Amino acid sequence: MLVTPVDAFNNMNNINTHTLQRNHLSTGNILSRSVVHRLQYNNVQPPSTRRQVVHLHLSMSSTEISDESNSNKSKSKRSTIFTAATLGLLALTSTSTIANAAKKVATTAAVSETTLILPTIPRLALVCILPTLLGYYKSEYGVSYGYGTAMAASSALILSSIANSVGLPLLPGIKEALMSLKSFQTAGVVSSLTTTLNNLQALLPTSLPAFHAFALFFYGTRLNLFLFYREVFLARFRAMRERIEERAKKQGGRLKRTPFLLSCAFLYFCMMTPLLITSKLCHGMSMSGPALLSLSGGAVPILEHALRSTLVIALLGFLLGAFGDLNKTIGKAIQGEDALITGGIFRFFRHPNYTGEVIGWVSSLTSGFLAVTLKTVKLSAEGGTTGGCLSLWKSMAPYLLLSVMGATGISFVLATATTGLEFRQKEKYGETTEYQNWIKKSWVGFKMAPKQDSSSGGADDGDESGDSKDEA
């Protein structure tokens, strides 16, 4: 076991004083001096109280040596020289051992910087629960801002961990930007944001889990910005929020919302679980691969290509939803609140934000299964046993189950919202030629079986649904 200079110093102070007296404290004198010299050599300054103990040992040793030198001076000198030589060799050996150990620790620390340390499950669960509690203030906030913030915050934690593991930290730049904002230093804000963006730009092509985390972070952040915009600038959505709140109040006090809010938080946690899988199993895998897929390499390159493609599709799905919201917002601002938007992205998708979300979340789920399959194939190729492969699937089974629950739950919500909106649009615009031509050329997306009561809680513009993220 390695003994550091400070440990040696502490151990020496614990030696029984009477034992030192019985064993000719000339040895204790030299040992004390040797330890002090080693502490100075290693830039370790002993505390003042322990320095007093050293002086006490020195003074006691000097007295003993003086007494013994009157009776047996030559014997004391020989003992002193022998002890000094022995302790000198011990000091040199210890110093070399300490230097080698320090070098080893430094090397281990450098390696550990590249080790991915993901946020704990309780911490991720907490960042999914806390924003959902906004639903106590306004019922609609639990499934709007709570949803977006939970996705953005949980993915940001994982993205930051990935960035720190490869030496491209993101949070320090953000912290510096906040400090600069506090002191009104615009140049500092620009510099910090530039550093963060440069690190992110360098990180995303080189880390598949980082790309996955960014896709979820983009979705949550974009959703919150859009919700904030329409609440501030569009009065009809503020009115919709208040109608939802009035219905919630009729169902009882705010505490009665607890089961619903907790179920929402659980759903959000399940939805980000595929990101945990790719982060655990694909750390070090980049998003860049060979331009042409070679079948001669076996199953590994095929799975890697499929995994990368799946995450690209997930991001494209979230982008589709973003373009749908932007397209409809601009269209209604130009043509009027009651206009039926059929141009732009709506020429191909009748409900692009719902359709894009389903594509994004199902692709995220698929990436989790592909990551486990890829890891299994790699283990087999490296000589892994069947038991080892089964152990991997067993350890990942809870994550996969939660991932399925998350993707299934949000797909059900979005498909139900699509069905309701489809029914109300048909009821409002169904007699027009524009609507009839539109539904012939556009894809409805993913929806449930139509119900006659889908119009419950409808809005004047035919856009309100039970899902607060419906199209503007």
Short mmCIF file of C-alpha atoms in Angstrom, two decimals, residues 102-389:
data_model
loop_
_atom_site.label_atom_id
_atom_site.label_comp_id
_atom_site.label_asym_id
_atom_site.label_seq_id
_atom_site.Cartn_x
_atom_site.Cartn_y
_atom_site.Cartn_z
CA ALA A 102 1.80 10.28 -8.80
CA LYS A 103 2.58 9.66 -12.47
CA LYS A 104 0.20 6.69 -12.49
CA VAL A 105 -2.56 8.75 -10.83
CA ALA A 106 -2.07 11.53 -13.39
CA THR A 107 -2.31 9.01 -16.22
CA THR A 108 -5.45 7.46 -14.69
CA ALA A 109 -7.00 10.91 -14.31
CA ALA A 110 -6.30 11.68 -17.95
CA VAL A 111 -7.96 8.44 -19.01
CA SER A 112 -10.93 9.02 -16.72
CA GLU A 113 -11.62 12.31 -18.50
CA THR A 114 -12.61 10.29 -21.55
CA THR A 115 -14.92 8.04 -19.54
CA LEU A 116 -18.60 8.84 -19.92
CA ILE A 117 -20.35 9.47 -16.61
CA LEU A 118 -24.07 9.76 -17.31
CA PRO A 119 -26.54 11.52 -15.00
CA THR A 120 -28.14 9.20 -12.46
CA ILE A 121 -31.64 7.84 -12.96
CA PRO A 122 -33.05 9.79 -9.95
CA ARG A 123 -31.61 13.01 -11.35
CA LEU A 124 -33.12 12.42 -14.77
CA ALA A 125 -36.44 11.50 -13.18
CA LEU A 126 -36.35 14.72 -11.18
CA VAL A 127 -35.83 16.93 -14.23
CA CYS A 128 -38.84 15.21 -15.82
CA ILE A 129 -41.03 15.72 -12.74
CA LEU A 130 -40.22 19.31 -11.77
CA PRO A 131 -41.33 21.09 -14.97
CA THR A 132 -44.47 18.94 -15.12
CA LEU A 133 -45.51 20.41 -11.76
CA LEU A 134 -46.29 23.63 -13.63
CA GLY A 135 -49.60 21.89 -14.21
CA TYR A 136 -50.58 22.82 -10.65
CA TYR A 137 -50.48 26.47 -11.74
CA LYS A 138 -52.13 26.03 -15.13
CA SER A 139 -53.40 22.62 -16.11
CA GLU A 140 -52.31 23.07 -19.71
CA TYR A 141 -48.72 23.88 -18.71
CA GLY A 142 -48.11 20.32 -17.53
CA VAL A 143 -48.50 19.00 -21.08
CA SER A 144 -46.97 21.96 -22.91
CA TYR A 145 -44.11 23.71 -21.15
CA GLY A 146 -43.69 20.73 -18.84
CA TYR A 147 -43.32 18.45 -21.84
CA GLY A 148 -40.87 20.66 -23.72
CA THR A 149 -38.77 21.48 -20.65
CA ALA A 150 -38.54 17.85 -19.51
CA MET A 151 -37.27 16.80 -22.94
CA ALA A 152 -34.83 19.71 -23.25
CA ALA A 153 -33.48 19.45 -19.70
CA SER A 154 -32.97 15.67 -19.61
CA SER A 155 -31.29 15.58 -23.02
CA ALA A 156 -29.14 18.62 -22.10
CA LEU A 157 -27.81 16.79 -19.02
CA ILE A 158 -26.82 13.79 -21.10
CA LEU A 159 -25.41 15.96 -23.90
CA SER A 160 -23.28 17.86 -21.37
CA SER A 161 -21.94 14.59 -19.92
CA ILE A 162 -20.97 13.39 -23.40
CA ALA A 163 -19.30 16.71 -24.21
CA ASN A 164 -17.29 16.71 -20.98
CA SER A 165 -16.12 13.15 -21.58
CA VAL A 166 -14.41 14.13 -24.85
CA GLY A 167 -13.03 17.47 -23.67
CA LEU A 168 -15.56 19.71 -25.42
CA PRO A 169 -17.54 21.12 -22.46
CA LEU A 170 -20.74 23.01 -23.16
CA LEU A 171 -21.86 24.26 -19.75
CA PRO A 172 -18.75 26.36 -18.93
CA GLY A 173 -19.48 28.55 -21.93
CA ILE A 174 -23.09 28.94 -20.81
CA LYS A 175 -22.03 29.82 -17.27
CA GLU A 176 -19.62 32.44 -18.56
CA ALA A 177 -22.35 33.86 -20.78
CA LEU A 178 -24.68 34.19 -17.79
CA MET A 179 -21.99 35.94 -15.77
CA SER A 180 -21.35 38.28 -18.68
CA LEU A 181 -25.05 39.05 -18.92
CA LYS A 182 -25.06 39.89 -15.22
CA SER A 183 -22.25 42.40 -15.73
CA PHE A 184 -23.66 43.62 -19.07
CA GLN A 185 -20.58 42.57 -21.03
CA THR A 186 -21.80 41.85 -24.54
CA ALA A 187 -18.39 40.76 -25.78
CA GLY A 188 -18.20 38.10 -23.08
CA VAL A 189 -21.62 36.75 -24.03
CA VAL A 190 -20.67 36.51 -27.69
CA SER A 191 -17.35 34.85 -26.87
CA SER A 192 -18.95 32.30 -24.55
CA LEU A 193 -21.73 31.43 -26.96
CA THR A 194 -19.23 31.15 -29.81
CA THR A 195 -17.14 28.69 -27.78
CA THR A 196 -20.21 26.63 -26.92
CA LEU A 197 -21.38 26.53 -30.53
CA ASN A 198 -17.91 25.63 -31.79
CA ASN A 199 -17.67 22.76 -29.29
CA LEU A 200 -21.12 21.57 -30.27
CA GLN A 201 -20.25 21.77 -33.95
CA ALA A 202 -17.14 19.67 -33.36
CA LEU A 203 -19.00 17.20 -31.14
CA LEU A 204 -22.07 16.24 -33.15
CA PRO A 205 -20.33 14.61 -36.16
CA THR A 206 -17.98 12.66 -33.90
CA SER A 207 -20.46 11.29 -31.35
CA LEU A 208 -23.60 9.36 -32.19
CA PRO A 209 -25.09 9.68 -28.66
CA ALA A 210 -24.44 13.44 -28.78
CA PHE A 211 -26.36 13.67 -32.05
CA HIS A 212 -29.23 11.73 -30.48
CA ALA A 213 -29.22 14.02 -27.44
CA PHE A 214 -29.15 17.10 -29.65
CA ALA A 215 -32.19 15.89 -31.60
CA LEU A 216 -34.22 15.61 -28.37
CA PHE A 217 -32.83 18.90 -27.05
CA PHE A 218 -33.78 20.62 -30.29
CA TYR A 219 -37.31 19.28 -30.07
CA GLY A 220 -37.90 20.37 -26.47
CA THR A 221 -36.36 23.82 -26.93
CA ARG A 222 -38.15 24.48 -30.19
CA LEU A 223 -41.48 23.42 -28.71
CA ASN A 224 -41.11 25.75 -25.73
CA LEU A 225 -40.20 28.71 -27.94
CA PHE A 226 -43.21 28.07 -30.16
CA LEU A 227 -45.56 27.71 -27.19
CA PHE A 228 -44.24 30.94 -25.69
CA TYR A 229 -44.67 32.80 -28.97
CA ARG A 230 -48.27 31.80 -29.55
CA GLU A 231 -49.25 32.47 -25.93
CA VAL A 232 -47.77 35.98 -26.05
CA PHE A 233 -48.85 37.02 -29.52
CA LEU A 234 -51.96 34.93 -30.28
CA ALA A 235 -54.97 35.77 -28.13
CA ARG A 236 -56.95 32.73 -29.28
CA PHE A 237 -54.42 30.40 -27.67
CA ARG A 238 -54.57 32.27 -24.40
CA ALA A 239 -58.34 31.84 -24.56
CA MET A 240 -57.88 28.13 -25.30
CA ARG A 241 -55.60 27.77 -22.26
CA GLU A 242 -58.17 29.44 -20.02
CA ARG A 243 -60.93 27.15 -21.29
CA ILE A 244 -58.75 24.15 -20.47
CA GLU A 245 -58.08 25.59 -17.01
CA GLU A 246 -61.79 26.14 -16.35
CA ARG A 247 -62.56 22.53 -17.24
CA ALA A 248 -59.76 21.37 -14.94
CA LYS A 249 -61.11 23.45 -12.04
CA LYS A 250 -64.55 21.93 -12.43
CA GLN A 251 -63.01 18.50 -11.85
CA GLY A 252 -61.78 19.50 -8.38
CA GLY A 253 -58.87 21.13 -6.55
CA ARG A 254 -55.35 21.39 -7.86
CA LEU A 255 -54.08 18.47 -5.81
CA LYS A 256 -56.42 16.18 -7.71
CA ARG A 257 -54.23 16.80 -10.73
CA THR A 258 -51.35 14.92 -9.07
CA PRO A 259 -51.96 11.46 -10.62
CA PHE A 260 -52.27 12.95 -14.09
CA LEU A 261 -49.14 15.11 -13.72
CA LEU A 262 -47.07 12.23 -12.37
CA SER A 263 -48.20 10.01 -15.23
CA CYS A 264 -47.09 12.74 -17.66
CA ALA A 265 -43.68 12.96 -15.97
CA PHE A 266 -43.33 9.18 -16.18
CA LEU A 267 -44.18 9.31 -19.89
CA TYR A 268 -41.53 11.98 -20.48
CA PHE A 269 -38.93 9.89 -18.67
CA CYS A 270 -39.82 6.86 -20.80
CA MET A 271 -39.49 8.94 -23.95
CA MET A 272 -35.89 9.89 -23.21
CA THR A 273 -34.85 6.35 -22.22
CA PRO A 274 -33.66 5.38 -25.75
CA LEU A 275 -31.10 8.17 -25.41
CA LEU A 276 -29.76 6.45 -22.29
CA ILE A 277 -29.37 3.22 -24.26
CA THR A 278 -27.41 4.78 -27.12
CA SER A 279 -25.28 6.74 -24.64
CA LYS A 280 -24.40 3.62 -22.65
CA LEU A 281 -23.71 1.32 -25.60
CA CYS A 282 -22.51 3.60 -28.41
CA HIS A 283 -20.16 6.00 -26.65
CA GLY A 284 -17.24 6.61 -29.00
CA MET A 285 -19.22 5.83 -32.15
CA SER A 286 -19.34 8.72 -34.61
CA MET A 287 -22.12 9.83 -36.91
CA SER A 288 -19.84 9.72 -39.93
CA GLY A 289 -19.38 6.46 -41.78
CA PRO A 290 -18.43 5.17 -45.22
CA ALA A 291 -20.31 6.80 -48.06
CA LEU A 292 -21.04 3.41 -49.61
CA LEU A 293 -22.29 0.52 -47.51
CA SER A 294 -20.25 -2.64 -48.00
CA LEU A 295 -21.95 -5.95 -47.40
CA SER A 296 -18.64 -7.77 -47.15
CA GLY A 297 -18.01 -6.41 -43.66
CA GLY A 298 -20.77 -8.48 -42.09
CA ALA A 299 -23.60 -7.32 -39.88
CA VAL A 300 -21.70 -4.67 -37.89
CA PRO A 301 -21.40 -2.00 -40.62
CA ILE A 302 -24.99 -2.63 -41.68
CA LEU A 303 -26.26 -2.08 -38.14
CA GLU A 304 -24.06 0.96 -37.68
CA HIS A 305 -25.38 2.47 -40.90
CA ALA A 306 -28.96 1.67 -39.88
CA LEU A 307 -28.44 3.25 -36.45
CA ARG A 308 -27.03 6.46 -37.90
CA SER A 309 -29.82 6.64 -40.47
CA THR A 310 -32.47 6.13 -37.79
CA LEU A 311 -31.20 9.09 -35.75
CA VAL A 312 -31.08 11.28 -38.85
CA ILE A 313 -34.70 10.33 -39.55
CA ALA A 314 -35.59 11.19 -35.94
CA LEU A 315 -34.15 14.68 -36.31
CA LEU A 316 -35.87 15.10 -39.68
CA GLY A 317 -39.17 14.14 -38.05
CA PHE A 318 -38.75 16.83 -35.40
CA LEU A 319 -37.78 19.31 -38.13
CA LEU A 320 -40.93 18.38 -40.04
CA GLY A 321 -43.00 19.29 -37.00
CA ALA A 322 -41.13 22.58 -36.63
CA PHE A 323 -41.70 23.51 -40.28
CA GLY A 324 -45.36 22.59 -39.94
CA ASP A 325 -45.86 24.97 -37.00
CA LEU A 326 -43.95 27.75 -38.78
CA ASN A 327 -45.79 27.18 -42.06
CA LYS A 328 -49.23 27.34 -40.45
CA THR A 329 -48.38 30.32 -38.23
CA ILE A 330 -47.23 32.37 -41.20
CA GLY A 331 -50.13 31.18 -43.35
CA LYS A 332 -52.77 32.19 -40.83
CA ALA A 333 -51.05 35.52 -40.22
CA ILE A 334 -51.32 36.29 -43.93
CA GLN A 335 -54.64 34.66 -44.89
CA GLY A 336 -56.54 35.09 -41.63
CA GLU A 337 -57.33 32.98 -38.58
CA ASP A 338 -60.13 31.05 -40.31
CA ALA A 339 -58.09 30.16 -43.40
CA LEU A 340 -57.42 26.54 -44.28
CA ILE A 341 -53.68 26.19 -44.81
CA THR A 342 -52.95 23.84 -47.70
CA GLY A 343 -49.69 25.24 -49.10
CA GLY A 344 -46.06 24.63 -48.27
CA ILE A 345 -45.41 21.51 -46.22
CA PHE A 346 -49.19 21.08 -45.82
CA ARG A 347 -49.39 20.26 -49.47
CA PHE A 348 -47.98 16.82 -48.57
CA PHE A 349 -48.87 16.41 -44.87
CA ARG A 350 -52.22 17.43 -43.43
CA HIS A 351 -50.88 17.45 -39.87
CA PRO A 352 -47.08 17.75 -40.19
CA ASN A 353 -46.35 18.54 -36.54
CA TYR A 354 -48.17 15.44 -35.26
CA THR A 355 -46.77 13.28 -38.07
CA GLY A 356 -43.25 14.60 -37.55
CA GLU A 357 -43.38 13.92 -33.82
CA VAL A 358 -44.50 10.33 -34.30
CA ILE A 359 -41.69 9.78 -36.80
CA GLY A 360 -39.19 11.32 -34.39
CA TRP A 361 -40.18 9.34 -31.31
CA VAL A 362 -40.59 6.02 -33.09
CA SER A 363 -37.18 6.50 -34.71
CA SER A 364 -35.68 7.28 -31.31
CA LEU A 365 -37.18 4.04 -29.97
CA THR A 366 -35.81 2.10 -32.94
CA SER A 367 -32.32 3.47 -32.29
CA GLY A 368 -32.40 1.94 -28.82
CA PHE A 369 -33.11 -1.55 -30.15
CA LEU A 370 -30.51 -1.14 -32.89
CA ALA A 371 -27.92 -0.08 -30.32
CA VAL A 372 -28.48 -3.21 -28.24
CA THR A 373 -28.44 -5.41 -31.34
CA LEU A 374 -25.22 -3.79 -32.58
CA LYS A 375 -23.52 -4.29 -29.22
CA THR A 376 -24.61 -7.94 -29.19
CA VAL A 377 -23.18 -8.55 -32.66
CA LYS A 378 -19.91 -6.90 -31.68
CA LEU A 379 -19.66 -9.04 -28.55
CA SER A 380 -20.22 -12.17 -30.64
CA ALA A 381 -17.58 -11.05 -33.15
CA GLU A 382 -15.10 -10.53 -30.32
CA GLY A 383 -15.63 -14.04 -29.05
CA GLY A 384 -18.31 -13.35 -26.52
CA THR A 385 -20.38 -16.23 -25.23
CA THR A 386 -24.09 -16.70 -25.68
CA GLY A 387 -24.51 -16.13 -21.98
CA GLY A 388 -22.75 -12.78 -22.25
CA CYS A 389 -25.00 -11.68 -25.09
#
